[in-house]
mmCIF file of C-alpha atoms in Angstrom:
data_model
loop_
_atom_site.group_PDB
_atom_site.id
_atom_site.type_symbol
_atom_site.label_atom_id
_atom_site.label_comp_id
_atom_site.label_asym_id
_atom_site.label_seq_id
_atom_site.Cartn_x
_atom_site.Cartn_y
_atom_site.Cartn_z
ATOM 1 C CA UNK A 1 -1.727 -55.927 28.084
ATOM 2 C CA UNK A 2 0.620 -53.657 26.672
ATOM 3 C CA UNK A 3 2.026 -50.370 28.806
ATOM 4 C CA UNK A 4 4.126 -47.649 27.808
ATOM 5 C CA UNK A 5 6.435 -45.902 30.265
ATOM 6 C CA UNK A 6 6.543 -42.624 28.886
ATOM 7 C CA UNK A 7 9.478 -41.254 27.217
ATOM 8 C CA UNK A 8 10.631 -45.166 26.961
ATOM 9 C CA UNK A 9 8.583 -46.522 24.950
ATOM 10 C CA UNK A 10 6.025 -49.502 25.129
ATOM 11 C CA UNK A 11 6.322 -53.085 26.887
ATOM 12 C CA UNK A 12 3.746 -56.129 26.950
ATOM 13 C CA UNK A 13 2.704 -57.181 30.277
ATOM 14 C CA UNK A 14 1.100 -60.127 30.913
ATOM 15 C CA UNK A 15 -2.412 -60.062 32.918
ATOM 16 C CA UNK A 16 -1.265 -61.752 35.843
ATOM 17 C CA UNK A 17 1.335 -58.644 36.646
ATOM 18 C CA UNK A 18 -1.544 -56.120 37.386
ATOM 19 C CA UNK A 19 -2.404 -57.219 40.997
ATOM 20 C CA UNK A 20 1.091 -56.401 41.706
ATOM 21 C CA UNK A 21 1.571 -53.441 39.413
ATOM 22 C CA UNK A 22 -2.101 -52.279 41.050
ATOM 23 C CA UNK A 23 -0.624 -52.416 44.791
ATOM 24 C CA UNK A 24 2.407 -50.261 43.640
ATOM 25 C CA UNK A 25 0.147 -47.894 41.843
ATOM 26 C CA UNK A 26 -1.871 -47.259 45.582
ATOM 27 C CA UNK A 27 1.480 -46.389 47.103
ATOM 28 C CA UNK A 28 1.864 -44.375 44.079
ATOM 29 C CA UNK A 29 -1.577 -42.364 44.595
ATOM 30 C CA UNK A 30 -1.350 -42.210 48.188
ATOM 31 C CA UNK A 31 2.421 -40.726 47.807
ATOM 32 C CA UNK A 32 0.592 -38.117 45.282
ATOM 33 C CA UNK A 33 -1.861 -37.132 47.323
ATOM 34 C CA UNK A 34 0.258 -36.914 50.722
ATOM 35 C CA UNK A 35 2.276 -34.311 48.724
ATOM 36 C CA UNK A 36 5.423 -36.742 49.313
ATOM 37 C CA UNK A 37 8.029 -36.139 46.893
ATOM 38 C CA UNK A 38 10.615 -39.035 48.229
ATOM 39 C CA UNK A 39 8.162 -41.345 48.731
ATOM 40 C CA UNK A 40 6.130 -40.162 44.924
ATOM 41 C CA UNK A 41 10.172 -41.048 43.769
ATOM 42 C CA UNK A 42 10.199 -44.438 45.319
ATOM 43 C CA UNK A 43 7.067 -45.692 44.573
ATOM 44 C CA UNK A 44 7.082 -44.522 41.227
ATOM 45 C CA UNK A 45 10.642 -46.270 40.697
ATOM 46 C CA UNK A 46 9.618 -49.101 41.926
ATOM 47 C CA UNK A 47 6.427 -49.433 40.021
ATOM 48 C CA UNK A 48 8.090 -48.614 36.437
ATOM 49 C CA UNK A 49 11.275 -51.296 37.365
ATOM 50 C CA UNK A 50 9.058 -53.475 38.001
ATOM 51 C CA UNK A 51 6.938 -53.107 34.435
ATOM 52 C CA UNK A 52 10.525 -53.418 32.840
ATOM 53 C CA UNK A 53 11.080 -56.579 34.511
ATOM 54 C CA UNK A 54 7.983 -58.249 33.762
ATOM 55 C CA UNK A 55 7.453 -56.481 30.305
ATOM 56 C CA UNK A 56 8.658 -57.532 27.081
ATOM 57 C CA UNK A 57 9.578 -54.187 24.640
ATOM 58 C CA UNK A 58 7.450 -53.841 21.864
ATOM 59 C CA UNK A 59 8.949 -53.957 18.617
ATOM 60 C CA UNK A 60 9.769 -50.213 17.544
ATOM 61 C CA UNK A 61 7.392 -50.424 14.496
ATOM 62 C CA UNK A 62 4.402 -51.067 16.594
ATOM 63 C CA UNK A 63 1.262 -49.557 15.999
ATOM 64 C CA UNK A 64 -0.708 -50.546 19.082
ATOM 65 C CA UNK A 65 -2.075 -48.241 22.082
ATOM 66 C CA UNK A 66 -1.608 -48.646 24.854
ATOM 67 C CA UNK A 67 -3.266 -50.193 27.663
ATOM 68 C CA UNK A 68 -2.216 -47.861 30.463
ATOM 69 C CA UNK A 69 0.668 -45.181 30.577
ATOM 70 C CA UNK A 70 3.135 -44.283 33.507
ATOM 71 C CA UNK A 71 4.647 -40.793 33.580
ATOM 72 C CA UNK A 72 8.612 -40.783 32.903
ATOM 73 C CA UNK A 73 10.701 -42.222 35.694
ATOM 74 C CA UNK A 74 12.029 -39.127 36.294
ATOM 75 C CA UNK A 75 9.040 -37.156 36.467
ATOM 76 C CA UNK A 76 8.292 -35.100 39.865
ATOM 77 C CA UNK A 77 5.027 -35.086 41.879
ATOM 78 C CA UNK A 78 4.344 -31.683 40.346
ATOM 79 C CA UNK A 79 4.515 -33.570 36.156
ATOM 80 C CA UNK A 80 2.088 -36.020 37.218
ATOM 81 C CA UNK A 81 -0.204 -33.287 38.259
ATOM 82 C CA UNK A 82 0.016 -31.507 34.995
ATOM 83 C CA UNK A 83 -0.393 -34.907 32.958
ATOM 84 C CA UNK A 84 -3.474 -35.972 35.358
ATOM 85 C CA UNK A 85 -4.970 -31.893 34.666
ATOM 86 C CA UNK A 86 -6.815 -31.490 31.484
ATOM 87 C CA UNK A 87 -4.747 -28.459 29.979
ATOM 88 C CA UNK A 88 -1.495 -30.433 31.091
ATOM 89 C CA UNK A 89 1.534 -30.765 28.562
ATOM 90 C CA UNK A 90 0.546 -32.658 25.564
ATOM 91 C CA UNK A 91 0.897 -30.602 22.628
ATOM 92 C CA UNK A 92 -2.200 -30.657 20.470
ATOM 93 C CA UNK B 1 -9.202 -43.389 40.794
ATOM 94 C CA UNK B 2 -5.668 -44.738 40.583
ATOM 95 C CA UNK B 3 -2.530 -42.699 39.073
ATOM 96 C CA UNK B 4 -2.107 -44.909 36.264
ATOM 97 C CA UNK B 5 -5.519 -45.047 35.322
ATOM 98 C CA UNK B 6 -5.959 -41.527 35.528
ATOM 99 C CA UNK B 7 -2.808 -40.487 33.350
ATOM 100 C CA UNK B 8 -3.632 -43.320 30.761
ATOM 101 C CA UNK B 9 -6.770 -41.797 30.450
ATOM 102 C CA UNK B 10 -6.444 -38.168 29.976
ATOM 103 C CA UNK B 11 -3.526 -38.610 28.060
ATOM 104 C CA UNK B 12 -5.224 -40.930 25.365
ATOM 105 C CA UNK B 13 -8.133 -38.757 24.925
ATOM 106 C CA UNK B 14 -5.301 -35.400 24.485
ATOM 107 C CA UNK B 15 -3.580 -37.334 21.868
ATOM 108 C CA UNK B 16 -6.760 -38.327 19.862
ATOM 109 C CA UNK B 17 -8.284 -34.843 20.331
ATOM 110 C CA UNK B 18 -6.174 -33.186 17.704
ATOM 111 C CA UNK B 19 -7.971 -35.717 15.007
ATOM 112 C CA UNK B 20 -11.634 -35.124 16.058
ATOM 113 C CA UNK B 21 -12.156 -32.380 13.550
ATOM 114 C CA UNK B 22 -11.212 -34.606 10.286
ATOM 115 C CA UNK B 23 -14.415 -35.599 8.839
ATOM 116 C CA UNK B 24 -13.104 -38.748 6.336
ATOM 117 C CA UNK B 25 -11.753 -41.105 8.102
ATOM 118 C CA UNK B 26 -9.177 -41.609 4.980
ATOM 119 C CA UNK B 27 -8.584 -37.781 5.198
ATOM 120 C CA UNK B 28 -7.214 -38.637 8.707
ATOM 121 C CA UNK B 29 -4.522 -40.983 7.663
ATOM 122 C CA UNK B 30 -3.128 -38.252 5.708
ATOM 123 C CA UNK B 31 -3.869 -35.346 8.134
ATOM 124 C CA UNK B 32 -1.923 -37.811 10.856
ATOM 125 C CA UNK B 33 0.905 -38.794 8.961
ATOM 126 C CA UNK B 34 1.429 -34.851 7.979
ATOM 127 C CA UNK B 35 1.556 -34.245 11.722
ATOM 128 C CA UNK B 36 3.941 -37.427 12.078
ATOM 129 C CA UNK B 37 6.655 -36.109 9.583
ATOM 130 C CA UNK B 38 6.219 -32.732 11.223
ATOM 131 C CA UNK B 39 7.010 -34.311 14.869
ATOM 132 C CA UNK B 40 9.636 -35.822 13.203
ATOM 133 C CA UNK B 41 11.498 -32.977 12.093
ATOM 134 C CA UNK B 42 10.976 -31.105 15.204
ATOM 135 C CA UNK B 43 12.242 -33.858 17.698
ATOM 136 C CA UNK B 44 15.316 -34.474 14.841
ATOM 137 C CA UNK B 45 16.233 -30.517 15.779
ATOM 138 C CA UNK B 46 15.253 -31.112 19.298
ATOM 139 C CA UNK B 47 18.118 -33.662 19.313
ATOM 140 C CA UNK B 48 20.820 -31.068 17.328
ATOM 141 C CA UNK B 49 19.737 -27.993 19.854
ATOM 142 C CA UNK B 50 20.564 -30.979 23.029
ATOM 143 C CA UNK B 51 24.364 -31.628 21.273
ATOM 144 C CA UNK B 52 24.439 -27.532 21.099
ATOM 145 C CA UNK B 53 23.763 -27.107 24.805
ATOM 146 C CA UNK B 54 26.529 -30.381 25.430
ATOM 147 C CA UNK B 55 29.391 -28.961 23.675
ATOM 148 C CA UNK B 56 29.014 -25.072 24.857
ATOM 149 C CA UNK B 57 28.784 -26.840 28.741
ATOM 150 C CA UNK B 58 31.879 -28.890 27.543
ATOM 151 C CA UNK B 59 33.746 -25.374 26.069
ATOM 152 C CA UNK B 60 33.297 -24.349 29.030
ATOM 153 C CA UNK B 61 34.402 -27.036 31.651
ATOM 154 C CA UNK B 62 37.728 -26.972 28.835
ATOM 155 C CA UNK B 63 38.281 -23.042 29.555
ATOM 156 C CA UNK B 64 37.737 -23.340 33.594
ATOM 157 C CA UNK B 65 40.104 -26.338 33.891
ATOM 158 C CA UNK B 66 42.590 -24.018 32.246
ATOM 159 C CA UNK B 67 41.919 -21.431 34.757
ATOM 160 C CA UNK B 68 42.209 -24.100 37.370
ATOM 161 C CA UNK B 69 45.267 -25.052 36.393
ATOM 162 C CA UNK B 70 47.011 -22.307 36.201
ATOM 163 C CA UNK B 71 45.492 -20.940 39.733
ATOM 164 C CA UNK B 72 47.293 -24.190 40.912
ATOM 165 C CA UNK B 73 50.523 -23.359 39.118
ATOM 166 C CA UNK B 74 49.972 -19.581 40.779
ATOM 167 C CA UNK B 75 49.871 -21.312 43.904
ATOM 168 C CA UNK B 76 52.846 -23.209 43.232
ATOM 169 C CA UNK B 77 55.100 -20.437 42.871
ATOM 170 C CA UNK B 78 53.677 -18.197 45.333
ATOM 171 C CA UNK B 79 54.777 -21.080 47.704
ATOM 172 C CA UNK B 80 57.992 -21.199 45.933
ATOM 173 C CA UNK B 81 58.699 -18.020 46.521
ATOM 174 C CA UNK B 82 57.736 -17.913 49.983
ATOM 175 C CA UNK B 83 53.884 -16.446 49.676
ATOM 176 C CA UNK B 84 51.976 -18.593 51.660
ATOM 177 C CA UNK B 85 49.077 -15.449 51.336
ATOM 178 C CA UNK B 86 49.199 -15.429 48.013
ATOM 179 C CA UNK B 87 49.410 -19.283 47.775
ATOM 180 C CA UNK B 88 46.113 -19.452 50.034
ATOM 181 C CA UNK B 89 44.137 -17.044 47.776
ATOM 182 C CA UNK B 90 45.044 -18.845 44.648
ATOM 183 C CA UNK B 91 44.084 -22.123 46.105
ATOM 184 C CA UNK B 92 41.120 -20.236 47.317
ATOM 185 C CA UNK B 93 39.799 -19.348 43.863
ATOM 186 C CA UNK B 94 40.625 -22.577 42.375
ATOM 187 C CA UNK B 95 38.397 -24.134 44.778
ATOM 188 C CA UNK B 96 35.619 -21.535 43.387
ATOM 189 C CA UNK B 97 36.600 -22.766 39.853
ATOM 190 C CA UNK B 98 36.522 -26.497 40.901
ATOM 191 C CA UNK B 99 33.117 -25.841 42.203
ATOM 192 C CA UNK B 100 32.019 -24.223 38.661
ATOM 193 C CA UNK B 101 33.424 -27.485 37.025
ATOM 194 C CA UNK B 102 31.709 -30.279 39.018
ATOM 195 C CA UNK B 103 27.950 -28.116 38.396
ATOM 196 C CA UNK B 104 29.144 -28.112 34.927
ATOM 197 C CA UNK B 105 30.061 -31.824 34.578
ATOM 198 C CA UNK B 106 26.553 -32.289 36.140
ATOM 199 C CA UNK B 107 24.791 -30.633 33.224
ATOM 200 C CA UNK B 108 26.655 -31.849 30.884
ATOM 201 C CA UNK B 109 25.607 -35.480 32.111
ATOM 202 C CA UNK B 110 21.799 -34.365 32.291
ATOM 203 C CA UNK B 111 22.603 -33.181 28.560
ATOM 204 C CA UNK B 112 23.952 -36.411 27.365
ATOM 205 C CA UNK B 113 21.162 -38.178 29.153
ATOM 206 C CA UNK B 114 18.804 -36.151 27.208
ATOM 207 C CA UNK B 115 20.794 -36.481 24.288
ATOM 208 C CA UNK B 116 20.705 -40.174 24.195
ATOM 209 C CA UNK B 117 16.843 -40.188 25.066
ATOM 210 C CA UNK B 118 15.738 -37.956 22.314
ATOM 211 C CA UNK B 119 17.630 -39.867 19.706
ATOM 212 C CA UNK B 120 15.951 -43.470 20.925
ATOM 213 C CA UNK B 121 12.734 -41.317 20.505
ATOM 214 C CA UNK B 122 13.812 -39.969 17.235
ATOM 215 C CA UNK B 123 14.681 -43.745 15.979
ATOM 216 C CA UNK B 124 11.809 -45.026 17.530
ATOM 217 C CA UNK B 125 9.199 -42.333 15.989
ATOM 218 C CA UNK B 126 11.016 -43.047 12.658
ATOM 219 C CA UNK B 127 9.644 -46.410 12.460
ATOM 220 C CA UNK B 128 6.374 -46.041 13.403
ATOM 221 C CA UNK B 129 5.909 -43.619 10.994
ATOM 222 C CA UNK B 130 7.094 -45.847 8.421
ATOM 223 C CA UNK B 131 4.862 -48.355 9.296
ATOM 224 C CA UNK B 132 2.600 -46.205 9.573
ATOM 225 C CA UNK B 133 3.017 -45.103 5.968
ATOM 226 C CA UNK B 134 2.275 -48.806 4.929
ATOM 227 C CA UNK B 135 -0.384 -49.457 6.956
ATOM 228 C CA UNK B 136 -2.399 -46.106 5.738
ATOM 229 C CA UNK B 137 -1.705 -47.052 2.048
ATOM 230 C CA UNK B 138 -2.743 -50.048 2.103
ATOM 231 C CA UNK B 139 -5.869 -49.220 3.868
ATOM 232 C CA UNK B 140 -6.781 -46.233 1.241
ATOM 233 C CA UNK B 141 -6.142 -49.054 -1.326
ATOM 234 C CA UNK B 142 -8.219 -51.905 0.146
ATOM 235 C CA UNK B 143 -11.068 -50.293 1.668
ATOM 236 C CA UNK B 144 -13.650 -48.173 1.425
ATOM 237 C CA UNK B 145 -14.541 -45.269 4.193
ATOM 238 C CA UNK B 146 -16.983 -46.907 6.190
ATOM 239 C CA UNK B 147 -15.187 -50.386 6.304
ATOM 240 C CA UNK B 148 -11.876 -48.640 6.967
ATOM 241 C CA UNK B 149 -12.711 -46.815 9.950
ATOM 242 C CA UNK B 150 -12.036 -49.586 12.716
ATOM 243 C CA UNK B 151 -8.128 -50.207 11.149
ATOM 244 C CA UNK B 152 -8.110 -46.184 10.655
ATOM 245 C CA UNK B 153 -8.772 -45.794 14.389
ATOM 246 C CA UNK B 154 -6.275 -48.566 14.955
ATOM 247 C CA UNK B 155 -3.420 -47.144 13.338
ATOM 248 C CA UNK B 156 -3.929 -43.361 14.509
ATOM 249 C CA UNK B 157 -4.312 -44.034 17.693
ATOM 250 C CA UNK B 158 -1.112 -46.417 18.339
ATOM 251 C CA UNK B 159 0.964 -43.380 16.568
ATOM 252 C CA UNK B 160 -0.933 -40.411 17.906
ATOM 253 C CA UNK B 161 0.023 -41.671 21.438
ATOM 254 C CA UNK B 162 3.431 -41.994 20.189
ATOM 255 C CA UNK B 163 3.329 -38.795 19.260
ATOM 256 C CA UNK B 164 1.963 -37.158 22.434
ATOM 257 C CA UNK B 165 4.825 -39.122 24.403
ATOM 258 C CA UNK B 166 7.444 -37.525 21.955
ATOM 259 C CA UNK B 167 6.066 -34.342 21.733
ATOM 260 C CA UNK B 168 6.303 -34.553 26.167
ATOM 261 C CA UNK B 169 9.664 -35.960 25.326
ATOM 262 C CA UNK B 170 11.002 -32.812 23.399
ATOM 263 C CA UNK B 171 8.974 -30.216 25.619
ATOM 264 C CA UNK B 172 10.859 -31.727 28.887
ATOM 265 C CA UNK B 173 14.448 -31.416 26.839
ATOM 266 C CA UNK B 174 13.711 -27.826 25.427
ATOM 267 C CA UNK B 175 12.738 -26.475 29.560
ATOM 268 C CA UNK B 176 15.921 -28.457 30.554
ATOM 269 C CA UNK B 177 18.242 -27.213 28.023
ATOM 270 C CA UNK B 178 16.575 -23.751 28.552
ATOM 271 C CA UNK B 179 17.633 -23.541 32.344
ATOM 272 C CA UNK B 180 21.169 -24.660 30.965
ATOM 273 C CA UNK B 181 21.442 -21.980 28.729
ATOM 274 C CA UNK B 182 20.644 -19.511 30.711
ATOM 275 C CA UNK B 183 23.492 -20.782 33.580
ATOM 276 C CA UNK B 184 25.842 -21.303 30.808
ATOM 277 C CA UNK B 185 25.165 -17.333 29.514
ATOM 278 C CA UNK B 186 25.769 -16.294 32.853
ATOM 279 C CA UNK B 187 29.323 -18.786 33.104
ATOM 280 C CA UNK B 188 30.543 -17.295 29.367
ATOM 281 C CA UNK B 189 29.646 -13.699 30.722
ATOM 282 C CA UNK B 190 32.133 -14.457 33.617
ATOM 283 C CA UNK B 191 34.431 -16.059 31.357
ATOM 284 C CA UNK B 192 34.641 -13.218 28.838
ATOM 285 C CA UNK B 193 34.466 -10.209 31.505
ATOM 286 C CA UNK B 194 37.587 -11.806 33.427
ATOM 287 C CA UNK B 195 35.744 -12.285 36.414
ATOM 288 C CA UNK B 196 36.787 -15.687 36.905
ATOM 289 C CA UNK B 197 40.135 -14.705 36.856
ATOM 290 C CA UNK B 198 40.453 -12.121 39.722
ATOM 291 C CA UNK B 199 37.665 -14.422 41.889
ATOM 292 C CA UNK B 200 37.414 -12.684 45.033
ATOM 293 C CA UNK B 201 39.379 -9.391 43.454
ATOM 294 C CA UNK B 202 38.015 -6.104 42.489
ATOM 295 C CA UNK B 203 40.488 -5.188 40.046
ATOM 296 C CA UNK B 204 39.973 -6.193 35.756
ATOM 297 C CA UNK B 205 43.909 -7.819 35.743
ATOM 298 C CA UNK B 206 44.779 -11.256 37.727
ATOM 299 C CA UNK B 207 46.103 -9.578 40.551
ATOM 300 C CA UNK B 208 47.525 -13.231 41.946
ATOM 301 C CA UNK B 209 49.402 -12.808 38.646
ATOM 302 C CA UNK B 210 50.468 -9.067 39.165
ATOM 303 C CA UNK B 211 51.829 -9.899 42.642
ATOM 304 C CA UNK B 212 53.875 -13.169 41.161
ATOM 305 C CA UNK B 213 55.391 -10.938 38.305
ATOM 306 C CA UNK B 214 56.314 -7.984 41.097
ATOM 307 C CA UNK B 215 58.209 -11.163 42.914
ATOM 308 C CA UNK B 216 59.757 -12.355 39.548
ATOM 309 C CA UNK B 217 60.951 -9.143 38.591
ATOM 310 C CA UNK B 218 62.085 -7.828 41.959
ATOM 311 C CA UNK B 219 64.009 -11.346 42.293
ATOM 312 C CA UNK B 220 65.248 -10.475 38.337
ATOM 313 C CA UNK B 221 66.523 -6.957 39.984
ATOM 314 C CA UNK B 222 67.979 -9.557 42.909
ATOM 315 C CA UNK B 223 69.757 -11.626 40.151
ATOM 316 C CA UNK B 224 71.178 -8.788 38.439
ATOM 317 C CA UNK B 225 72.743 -6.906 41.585
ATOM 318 C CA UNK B 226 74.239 -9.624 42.907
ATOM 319 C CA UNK B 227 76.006 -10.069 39.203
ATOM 320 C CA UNK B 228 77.188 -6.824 39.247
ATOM 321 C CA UNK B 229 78.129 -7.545 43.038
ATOM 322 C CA UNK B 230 79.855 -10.193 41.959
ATOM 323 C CA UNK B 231 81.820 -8.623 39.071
ATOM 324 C CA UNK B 232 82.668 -5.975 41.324
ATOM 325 C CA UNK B 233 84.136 -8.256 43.736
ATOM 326 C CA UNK B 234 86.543 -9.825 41.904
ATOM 327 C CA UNK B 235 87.863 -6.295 42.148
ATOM 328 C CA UNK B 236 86.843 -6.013 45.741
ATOM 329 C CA UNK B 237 85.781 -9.120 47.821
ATOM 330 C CA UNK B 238 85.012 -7.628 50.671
ATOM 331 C CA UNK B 239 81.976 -6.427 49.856
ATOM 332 C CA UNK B 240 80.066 -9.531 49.480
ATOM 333 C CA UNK B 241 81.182 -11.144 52.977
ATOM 334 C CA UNK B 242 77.362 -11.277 54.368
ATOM 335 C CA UNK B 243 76.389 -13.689 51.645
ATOM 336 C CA UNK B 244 78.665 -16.163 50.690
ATOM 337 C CA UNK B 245 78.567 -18.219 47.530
ATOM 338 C CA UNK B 246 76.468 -15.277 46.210
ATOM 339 C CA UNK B 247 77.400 -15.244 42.970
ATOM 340 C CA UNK B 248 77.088 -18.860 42.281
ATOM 341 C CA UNK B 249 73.902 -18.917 43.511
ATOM 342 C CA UNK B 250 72.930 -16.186 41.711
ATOM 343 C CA UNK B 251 74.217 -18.382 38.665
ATOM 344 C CA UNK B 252 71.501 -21.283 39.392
ATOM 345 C CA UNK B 253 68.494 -18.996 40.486
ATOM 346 C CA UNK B 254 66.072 -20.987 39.063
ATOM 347 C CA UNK B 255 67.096 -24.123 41.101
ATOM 348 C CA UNK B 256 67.635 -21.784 44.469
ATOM 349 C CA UNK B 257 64.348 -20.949 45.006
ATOM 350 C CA UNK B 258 63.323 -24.005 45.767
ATOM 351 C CA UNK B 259 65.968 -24.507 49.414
ATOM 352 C CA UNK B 260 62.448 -23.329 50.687
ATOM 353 C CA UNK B 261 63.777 -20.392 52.870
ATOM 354 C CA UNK B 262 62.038 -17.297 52.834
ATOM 355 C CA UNK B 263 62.401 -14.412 51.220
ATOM 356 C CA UNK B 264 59.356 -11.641 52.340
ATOM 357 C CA UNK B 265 59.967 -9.292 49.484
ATOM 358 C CA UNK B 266 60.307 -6.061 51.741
ATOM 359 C CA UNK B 267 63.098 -7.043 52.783
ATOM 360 C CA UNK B 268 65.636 -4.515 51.753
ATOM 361 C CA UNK B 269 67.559 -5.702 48.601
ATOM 362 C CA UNK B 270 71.344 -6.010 49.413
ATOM 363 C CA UNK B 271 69.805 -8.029 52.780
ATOM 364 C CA UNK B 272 67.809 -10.567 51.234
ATOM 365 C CA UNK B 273 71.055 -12.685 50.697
ATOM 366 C CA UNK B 274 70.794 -14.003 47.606
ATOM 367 C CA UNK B 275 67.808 -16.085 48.099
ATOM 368 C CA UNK B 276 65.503 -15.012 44.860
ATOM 369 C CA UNK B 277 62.038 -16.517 44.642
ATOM 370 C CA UNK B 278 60.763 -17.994 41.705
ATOM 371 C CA UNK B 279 62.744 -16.673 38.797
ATOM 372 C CA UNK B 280 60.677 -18.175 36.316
ATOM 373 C CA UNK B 281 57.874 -16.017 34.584
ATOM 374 C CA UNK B 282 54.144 -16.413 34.754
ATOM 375 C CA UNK B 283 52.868 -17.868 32.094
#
């Protein structure tokens, strides 16, 4: 499975990592929706650490999508809103 | 539906949207890799306009440690010369500056951060595109539109994502480095209209300063009577018997202002027995 943490680039993540990364994700959501900046910050550092520690990085040449895509790790509850809204930030 | 999920999917279908409208699916190896070099440029002078920001934040922190510094060495001699006040008020501002300087540092950080980011992106985009290059010729060479659409799809939508993610990557830098600018405008404004210089002041000229030279000068004035005093004395020595040594110490006045008695400058001139403050000048 390969995942790209936005603004760092893309990592392969082997199968057996999503239960975990999918329990860090709910904190994630429930963070988001809760309004909960510090805990959004946590949660979301803790889920993109651990994708770097399981992950392997991609070779920069690499011409594969991705799989599934995390905001930046510095992104704030109100980013993640724009990137989850259809008219968010992506140019073009 | 989960975060992840949610941002995976909205942002894959953004990035792919731009390409819907190409009708060839050959035509959009070339429309994408137009777009690519584009991106390329752009983040390229995304990085350039990041080192701008840096080293006008860096200017700066340079010209307000000079004003820190010498508010210190104001200090310094106002202490020397027995101004506590006017020690306290320079101290006072410096503390301002020193605040100035650590928000500075702070951006300039951020900046380098940014800096650093945008060039990985930069590198990174860079080889993508070249492999993109590759991969598109050798699929306009090899294959004909209908088999080439699954390897088209393939290619353009591993870059396009990269794309999206560096075209986020150089929006995020330009609104940082925009907020920058406009604190930095507002620190060179303060700079050039001498504002940080009189701090808490009303007048346009360091009035610290002003005060230190009216010290310096009225201890020159000091220096200079008790020369003539002294002159005159060998004539008459009875006119200098409040202040002994006087015109020794008048001699040494750099050295004497530091015995650390003071000196308030009211103090009527022929009184202030040959204790000068700071002789030394300002700057």
């Amino acid at each position: 499975m390969i995942v790209r943490i936005m603004g760092e680039g893309q990592l392969r993540v082997d199968a057996s990592a999503v239960s975990e990364l999918n329990t860090l994700d709910e904190q994630l959501d429930a963070a988001l929706s809760g309004d909960d900046e510090p805990a959004f910050r946590t949660a979301l550092e803790a889920l993109i650490a651990r994708v770097r520690a399981v992950g392997s990085p991609l070779p920069a040449d690499s011409l594969h999508a991705s799989d599934l895509i995390l905001p930046p790790a510095d992104a704030t509850v109100e980013e993640v809103r724009e990137l989850m809204s259809e008219d968010g930030l992506i140019p073009g | 539906m989960s975060v992840i999920k949610r941002v995976s999917m909205i942002f894959k279908a953004k990035a792919n949207k731009a390409l819907d409208k190409v009708e060839d699916p050959r035509e959009t190896l070339d429309y994408s890799y137009q777009r690519q070099l584009e991106l390329l440029t752009k983040v390229r002078r995304g990085v350039a306009d990041v080192a701008t920001s840096r080293k006008r934040v860096e200017l700066q922190i340079n010209q307000l440690e000079l004003q820190s510094g010498k508010l210190e060495d104001q200090g310094r001699k106002a202490l020397a010369g027995g101004r506590e006040d006017l020690a306290r008020e320079a101290l006072t501002r410096r503390s301002g500056v020193q605040g100035q300087i650590n928000d500075l540092r702070a951006q300039y950080a951020s900046l380098q951060a940014e800096e650093e980011k945008l060039t990985i992106a930069s590198q990174r985009l860079q080889a993508k595109v070249d492999a993109f290059r590759t991969r598109k010729e050798t699929i306009k060479a090899t294959y004909t539109a209908a088999e080439a659409q699954t390897r088209i799809g393939e290619a353009v939508s591993g870059i396009s994502e990269e794309m999206g993610d560096v075209g986020m990557a150089i929006q995020r830098a330009e609104d940082k480095t925009a907020q920058m600018q406009a604190r930095a405008g507002a620190i060179d404004e303060l700079l050039a209209s001498g504002a940080l210089e009189d701090f808490t002041g009303t007048g346009q000229q360091d009035d610290i300063q002003a005060e230190l030279d009216r010290m310096s000068s009225s201890s020159d004035v000091e220096i200079e009577i008790q020369r003539l005093r002294g002159e005159i004395g060998q004539a008459a020595p009875a006119q200098i018997e409040g202040a002994p040594g006087t015109a020794g110490r008048a001699a040494t006045a750099g050295q004497a202002s530091q015995s650390g008695q003071a000196a308030p400058p009211a103090t009527p001139p022929a009184a202030s027995a040959g204790q000068p403050p700071a002789a030394g000048e300002g700057e």
